[in-house]
C-alpha positions as a LaTeX table, in Angstrom:
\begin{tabular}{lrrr}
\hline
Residue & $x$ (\AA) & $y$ (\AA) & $z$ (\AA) \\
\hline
Unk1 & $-18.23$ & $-17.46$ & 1.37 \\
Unk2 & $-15.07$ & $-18.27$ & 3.36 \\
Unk3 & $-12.89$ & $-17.53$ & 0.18 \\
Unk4 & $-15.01$ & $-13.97$ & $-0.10$ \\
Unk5 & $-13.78$ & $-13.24$ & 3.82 \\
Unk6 & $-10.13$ & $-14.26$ & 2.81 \\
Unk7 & $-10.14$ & $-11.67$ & $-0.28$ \\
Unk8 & $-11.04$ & $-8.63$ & 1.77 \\
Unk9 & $-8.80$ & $-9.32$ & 4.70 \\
Unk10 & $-6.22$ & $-9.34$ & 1.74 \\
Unk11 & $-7.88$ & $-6.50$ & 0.13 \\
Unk12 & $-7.71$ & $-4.38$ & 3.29 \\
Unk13 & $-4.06$ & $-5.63$ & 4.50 \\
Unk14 & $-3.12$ & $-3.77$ & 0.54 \\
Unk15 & $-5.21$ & $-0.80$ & 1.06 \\
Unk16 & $-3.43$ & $-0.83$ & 4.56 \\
Unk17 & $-0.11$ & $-0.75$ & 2.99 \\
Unk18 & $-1.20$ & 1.83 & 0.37 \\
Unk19 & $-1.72$ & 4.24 & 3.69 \\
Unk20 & 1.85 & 4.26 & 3.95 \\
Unk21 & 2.27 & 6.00 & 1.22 \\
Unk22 & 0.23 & 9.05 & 2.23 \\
Unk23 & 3.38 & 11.13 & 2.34 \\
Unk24 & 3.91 & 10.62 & $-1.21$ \\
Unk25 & 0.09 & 11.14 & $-2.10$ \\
Unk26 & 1.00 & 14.92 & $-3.61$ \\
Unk27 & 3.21 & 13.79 & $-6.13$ \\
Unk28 & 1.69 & 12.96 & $-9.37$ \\
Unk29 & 3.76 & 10.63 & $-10.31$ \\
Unk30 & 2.97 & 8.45 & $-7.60$ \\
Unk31 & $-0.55$ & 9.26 & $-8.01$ \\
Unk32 & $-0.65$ & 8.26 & $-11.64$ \\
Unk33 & 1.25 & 4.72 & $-10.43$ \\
Unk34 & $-1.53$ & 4.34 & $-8.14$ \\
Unk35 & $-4.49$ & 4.78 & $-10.11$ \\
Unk36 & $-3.23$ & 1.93 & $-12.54$ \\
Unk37 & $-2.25$ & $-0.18$ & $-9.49$ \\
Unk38 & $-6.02$ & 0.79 & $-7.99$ \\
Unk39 & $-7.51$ & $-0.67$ & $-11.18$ \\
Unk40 & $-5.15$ & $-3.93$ & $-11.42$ \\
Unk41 & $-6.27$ & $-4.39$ & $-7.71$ \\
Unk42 & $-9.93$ & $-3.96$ & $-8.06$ \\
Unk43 & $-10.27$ & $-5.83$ & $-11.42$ \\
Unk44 & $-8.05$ & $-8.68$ & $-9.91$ \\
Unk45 & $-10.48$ & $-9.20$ & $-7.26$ \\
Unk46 & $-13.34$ & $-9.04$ & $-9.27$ \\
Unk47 & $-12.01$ & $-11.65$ & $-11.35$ \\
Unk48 & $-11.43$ & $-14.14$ & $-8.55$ \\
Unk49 & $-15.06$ & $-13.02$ & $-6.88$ \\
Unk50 & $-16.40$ & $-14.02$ & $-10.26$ \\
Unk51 & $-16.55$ & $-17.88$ & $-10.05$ \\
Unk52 & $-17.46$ & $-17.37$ & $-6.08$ \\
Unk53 & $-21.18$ & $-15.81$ & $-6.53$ \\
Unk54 & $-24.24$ & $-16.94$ & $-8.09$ \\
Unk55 & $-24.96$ & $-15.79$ & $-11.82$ \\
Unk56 & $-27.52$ & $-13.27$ & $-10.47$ \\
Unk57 & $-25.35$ & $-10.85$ & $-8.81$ \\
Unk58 & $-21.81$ & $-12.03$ & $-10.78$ \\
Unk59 & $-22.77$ & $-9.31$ & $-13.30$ \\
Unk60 & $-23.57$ & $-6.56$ & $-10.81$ \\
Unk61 & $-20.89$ & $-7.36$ & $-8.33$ \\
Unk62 & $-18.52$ & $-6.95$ & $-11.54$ \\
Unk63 & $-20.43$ & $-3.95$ & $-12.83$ \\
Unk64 & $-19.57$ & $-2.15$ & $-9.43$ \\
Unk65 & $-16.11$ & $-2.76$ & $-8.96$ \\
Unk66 & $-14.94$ & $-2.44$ & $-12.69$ \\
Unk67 & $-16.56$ & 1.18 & $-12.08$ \\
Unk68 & $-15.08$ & 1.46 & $-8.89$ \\
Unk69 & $-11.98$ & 0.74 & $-10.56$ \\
Unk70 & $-12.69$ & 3.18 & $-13.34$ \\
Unk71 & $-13.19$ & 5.79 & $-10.93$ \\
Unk72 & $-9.77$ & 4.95 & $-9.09$ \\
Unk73 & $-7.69$ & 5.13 & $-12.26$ \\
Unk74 & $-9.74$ & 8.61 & $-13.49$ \\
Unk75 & $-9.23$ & 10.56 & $-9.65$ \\
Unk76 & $-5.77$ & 9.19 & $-9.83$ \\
Unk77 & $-4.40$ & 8.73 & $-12.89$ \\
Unk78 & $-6.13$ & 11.22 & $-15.41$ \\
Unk79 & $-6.37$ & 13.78 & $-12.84$ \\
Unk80 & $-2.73$ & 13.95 & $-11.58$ \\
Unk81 & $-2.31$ & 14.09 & $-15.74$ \\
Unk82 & $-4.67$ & 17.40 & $-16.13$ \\
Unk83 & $-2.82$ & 19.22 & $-13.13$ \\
Unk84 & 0.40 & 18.08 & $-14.80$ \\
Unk85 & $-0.09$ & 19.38 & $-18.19$ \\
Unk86 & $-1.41$ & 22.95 & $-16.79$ \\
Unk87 & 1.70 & 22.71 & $-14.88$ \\
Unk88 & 4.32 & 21.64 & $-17.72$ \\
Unk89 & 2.18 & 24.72 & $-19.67$ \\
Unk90 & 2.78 & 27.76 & $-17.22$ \\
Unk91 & 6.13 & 26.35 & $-16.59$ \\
Unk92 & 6.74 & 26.90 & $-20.07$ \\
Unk93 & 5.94 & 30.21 & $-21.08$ \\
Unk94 & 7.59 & 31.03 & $-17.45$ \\
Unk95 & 10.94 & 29.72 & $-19.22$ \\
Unk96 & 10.79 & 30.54 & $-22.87$ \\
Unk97 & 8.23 & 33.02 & $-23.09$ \\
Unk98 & 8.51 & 35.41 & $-20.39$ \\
Unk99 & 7.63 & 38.45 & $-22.58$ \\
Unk100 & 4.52 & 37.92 & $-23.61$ \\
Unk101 & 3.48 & 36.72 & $-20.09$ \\
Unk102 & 1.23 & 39.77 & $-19.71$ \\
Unk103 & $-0.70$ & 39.28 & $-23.05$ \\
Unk104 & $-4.37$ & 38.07 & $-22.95$ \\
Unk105 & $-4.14$ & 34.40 & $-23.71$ \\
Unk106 & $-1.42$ & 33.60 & $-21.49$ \\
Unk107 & $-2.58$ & 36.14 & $-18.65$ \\
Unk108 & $-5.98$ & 34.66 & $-18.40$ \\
Unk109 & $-4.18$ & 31.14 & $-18.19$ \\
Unk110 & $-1.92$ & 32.22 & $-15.75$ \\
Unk111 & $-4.30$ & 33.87 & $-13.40$ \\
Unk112 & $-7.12$ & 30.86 & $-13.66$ \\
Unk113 & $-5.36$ & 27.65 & $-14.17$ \\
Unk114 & $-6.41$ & 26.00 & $-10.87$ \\
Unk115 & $-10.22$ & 27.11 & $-12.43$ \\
Unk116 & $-9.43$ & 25.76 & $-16.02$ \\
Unk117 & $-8.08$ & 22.26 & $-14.33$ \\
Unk118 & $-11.24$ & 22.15 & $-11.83$ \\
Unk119 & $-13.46$ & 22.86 & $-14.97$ \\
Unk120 & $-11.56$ & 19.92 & $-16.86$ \\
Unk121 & $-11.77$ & 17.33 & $-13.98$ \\
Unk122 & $-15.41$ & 18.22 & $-13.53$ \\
Unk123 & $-15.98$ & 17.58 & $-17.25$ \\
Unk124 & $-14.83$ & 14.31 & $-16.37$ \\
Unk125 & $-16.79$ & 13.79 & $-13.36$ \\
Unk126 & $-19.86$ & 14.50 & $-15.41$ \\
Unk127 & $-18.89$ & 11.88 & $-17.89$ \\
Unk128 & $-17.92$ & 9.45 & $-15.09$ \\
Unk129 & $-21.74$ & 10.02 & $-13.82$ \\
Unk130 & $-23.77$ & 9.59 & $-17.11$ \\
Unk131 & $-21.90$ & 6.53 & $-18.57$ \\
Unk132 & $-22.70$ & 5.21 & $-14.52$ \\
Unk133 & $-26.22$ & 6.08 & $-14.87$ \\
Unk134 & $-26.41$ & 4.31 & $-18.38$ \\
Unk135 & $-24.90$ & 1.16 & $-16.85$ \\
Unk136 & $-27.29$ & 1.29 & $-14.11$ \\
Unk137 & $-30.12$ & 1.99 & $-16.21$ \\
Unk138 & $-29.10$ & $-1.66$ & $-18.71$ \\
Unk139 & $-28.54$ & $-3.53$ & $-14.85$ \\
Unk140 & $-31.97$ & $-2.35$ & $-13.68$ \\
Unk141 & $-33.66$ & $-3.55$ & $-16.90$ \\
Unk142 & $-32.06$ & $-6.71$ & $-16.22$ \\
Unk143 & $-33.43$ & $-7.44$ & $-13.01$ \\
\hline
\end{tabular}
């Protein structure tokens, strides 16, 4: 138990140093860094927690933070990537195709791209959510 203890003072002393970051946390390149470093970090601990714990609760203490780090690298990583793309898009047909700007396709893009990317990341969510629920639904069985 006393190694358990040692692992989240370390834990939280990172997550610590991660808050000093927070100026950076609107760039997306930093965000996409972090979600990968989020999922290093959380798997990382989950492997040393591993040989700690009985076999009871090994699987669902690994269940929850592999999913926790799931979650970490899709909020960071794959949405900093969605708002990117819409970005790189308008930016785009702001550069090279500035006449047709006011034709349909490219209007309705324009004029509903925070929508479209808050329609893509809650596609996500929503898969985030049932593949959770089907994990909980094999740990549950277990027990």
């Amino acid at each position: 138990m006393l190694l358990l203890v040692g692992d989240m003072k370390k834990l939280f002393r990172i997550l610590r140093a991660l808050k000093a970051f927070y100026p950076f946390y609107n760039n997306r390149v930093f965000r996409f860094f972090l979600g990968i470093v989020i999922f290093y970090l959380f798997g990382f601990t989950a492997q040393r927690w591993i040989g700690n714990i009985s076999s009871i609760w090994e699987g669902l203490l690994f269940e929850m933070l592999f999913f926790i780090s799931v979650y970490g690298v899709i909020y960071f990583t794959v949405f900093s990537l969605i708002d990117l793309f819409c970005d790189r898009a308008t930016s785009f047909h702001e550069t090279y195709n500035k006449n047709n700007i006011d034709k349909q396709p490219i209007k309705w893009f324009f004029k509903n791209k925070v929508k479209l990317s808050i329609c893509i990341k809650m596609l996500f969510n929503f898969w985030y959510i049932c593949v959770l629920i089907a994990e909980l639904r094999k740990i549950i069985k277990f027990f």
